[in-house]
Amino acid sequence: MTVIILANCPAGLRGFLTRWLLEISPGVFLGSPSARIRDLLWDEVRQYSNQGRPLLVHQTDTEQGFTFRTHHHAWHPTDHEGLTLLHRPAQPKAGRSPQPPKQNWSKAAQRRKYGRR
């Protein structure tokens, strides 16, 4: 089983993949091509995706039963004790400093405790 997910990719690439796989939702392709065809499809997807973010998931003989490949993704597959996990890099919030929690009661808590005035 092979799944290819396309985000922000050209429409022509989606049309190309429909020759080999079923498009079960916009940008999500599913099928059972051979390993050779799967690798050729992935090479084409990487070449023609431009600035898009394709993701390939296919079954293998691992403990998880599958593996995945990414291209132009912020999340990268990493091996952790035999399991393949997606590593998402931490992105600091621009221009914001963490605010300390308020020390006073919220308005809702004041109404519950003292009633409406």
Short mmCIF file of C-alpha atoms in Angstrom, two decimals:
data_model
loop_
_atom_site.label_atom_id
_atom_site.label_comp_id
_atom_site.label_asym_id
_atom_site.label_seq_id
_atom_site.Cartn_x
_atom_site.Cartn_y
_atom_site.Cartn_z
CA MET A 1 0.00 0.00 0.00
CA THR A 2 1.28 3.45 -0.92
CA VAL A 3 -0.10 6.86 0.04
CA ILE A 4 1.14 10.15 -1.45
CA ILE A 5 -0.09 13.43 0.02
CA LEU A 6 0.45 16.66 -1.92
CA ALA A 7 0.18 20.13 -0.42
CA ASN A 8 0.63 23.26 -2.56
CA CYS A 9 1.67 21.26 -5.63
CA PRO A 10 0.78 21.98 -9.28
CA ALA A 11 -2.45 20.55 -10.68
CA GLY A 12 -0.50 18.80 -13.45
CA LEU A 13 1.28 16.71 -10.85
CA ARG A 14 -2.06 15.58 -9.44
CA GLY A 15 -3.13 14.60 -12.96
CA PHE A 16 0.10 12.65 -13.46
CA LEU A 17 -0.43 10.67 -10.24
CA THR A 18 -4.01 9.72 -11.20
CA ARG A 19 -2.54 7.50 -13.93
CA TRP A 20 -1.11 5.20 -11.25
CA LEU A 21 -3.00 5.90 -8.02
CA LEU A 22 -6.54 6.71 -6.89
CA GLU A 23 -7.20 10.23 -5.63
CA ILE A 24 -9.42 9.56 -2.62
CA SER A 25 -9.48 13.20 -1.48
CA PRO A 26 -7.97 16.36 -2.97
CA GLY A 27 -4.20 15.85 -2.86
CA VAL A 28 -4.36 12.36 -1.27
CA PHE A 29 -3.43 9.43 -3.53
CA LEU A 30 -3.68 5.74 -2.67
CA GLY A 31 -2.56 2.61 -4.49
CA SER A 32 -0.43 -0.53 -4.60
CA PRO A 33 2.31 0.01 -7.19
CA SER A 34 5.46 -2.10 -7.18
CA ALA A 35 8.51 -0.76 -5.34
CA ARG A 36 10.18 0.21 -8.62
CA ILE A 37 7.13 2.16 -9.82
CA ARG A 38 6.72 3.75 -6.37
CA ASP A 39 10.33 5.00 -6.44
CA LEU A 40 9.92 6.34 -9.99
CA LEU A 41 6.69 8.12 -8.97
CA TRP A 42 8.42 9.64 -5.95
CA ASP A 43 11.28 10.91 -8.13
CA GLU A 44 8.76 12.58 -10.46
CA VAL A 45 6.82 14.06 -7.54
CA ARG A 46 10.01 15.53 -6.03
CA GLN A 47 11.08 16.94 -9.39
CA TYR A 48 7.76 18.63 -10.27
CA SER A 49 6.46 19.66 -6.84
CA ASN A 50 8.10 23.13 -7.07
CA GLN A 51 7.61 24.67 -3.63
CA GLY A 52 4.94 22.13 -2.65
CA ARG A 53 5.24 19.71 0.26
CA PRO A 54 4.74 16.09 -0.84
CA LEU A 55 4.73 13.20 1.62
CA LEU A 56 5.08 9.50 0.72
CA VAL A 57 3.99 6.69 3.05
CA HIS A 58 4.48 3.06 2.08
CA GLN A 59 4.56 -0.29 3.80
CA THR A 60 7.84 -2.04 4.64
CA ASP A 61 9.12 -4.89 6.77
CA THR A 62 9.71 -2.87 9.95
CA GLU A 63 8.12 -2.97 13.38
CA GLN A 64 5.82 -0.12 12.41
CA GLY A 65 4.93 -1.79 9.12
CA PHE A 66 5.42 1.43 7.16
CA THR A 67 7.89 4.20 6.45
CA PHE A 68 7.61 7.66 4.98
CA ARG A 69 9.57 10.20 3.00
CA THR A 70 9.15 13.96 2.88
CA HIS A 71 10.23 16.73 0.52
CA HIS A 72 10.30 20.48 1.35
CA HIS A 73 8.67 19.70 4.70
CA ALA A 74 9.52 21.36 8.00
CA TRP A 75 8.91 18.00 9.68
CA HIS A 76 11.62 15.42 9.05
CA PRO A 77 11.59 11.64 9.66
CA THR A 78 14.00 10.62 12.41
CA ASP A 79 14.87 7.20 13.76
CA HIS A 80 14.22 6.78 17.49
CA GLU A 81 15.14 3.34 18.85
CA GLY A 82 13.96 1.59 15.71
CA LEU A 83 10.81 3.65 15.23
CA THR A 84 10.52 6.33 12.58
CA LEU A 85 9.03 9.48 14.02
CA LEU A 86 8.40 12.91 12.52
CA HIS A 87 10.56 15.58 14.13
CA ARG A 88 8.86 18.95 14.21
CA PRO A 89 11.33 21.79 14.82
CA ALA A 90 10.36 24.24 17.54
CA GLN A 91 9.40 27.64 16.19
CA PRO A 92 9.65 30.56 18.62
CA LYS A 93 6.76 32.97 18.56
CA ALA A 94 7.90 36.16 16.92
CA GLY A 95 7.51 39.34 18.94
CA ARG A 96 5.79 37.76 21.91
CA SER A 97 7.17 37.28 25.37
CA PRO A 98 5.44 34.86 27.74
CA GLN A 99 3.09 36.67 30.10
CA PRO A 100 2.90 35.63 33.73
CA PRO A 101 -0.49 34.34 34.84
CA LYS A 102 -2.83 36.91 36.35
CA GLN A 103 -2.90 37.01 40.12
CA ASN A 104 -6.47 38.35 40.41
CA TRP A 105 -9.69 36.46 40.10
CA SER A 106 -11.33 36.31 36.70
CA LYS A 107 -14.65 38.07 36.22
CA ALA A 108 -16.41 34.72 35.84
CA ALA A 109 -14.91 33.45 39.10
CA GLN A 110 -15.92 36.67 40.90
CA ARG A 111 -19.50 36.28 39.66
CA ARG A 112 -19.62 32.67 40.82
CA LYS A 113 -18.29 33.55 44.26
CA TYR A 114 -19.99 36.88 44.94
CA GLY A 115 -22.93 36.88 42.51
CA ARG A 116 -23.85 39.63 40.05
CA ARG A 117 -23.82 43.22 41.23
#
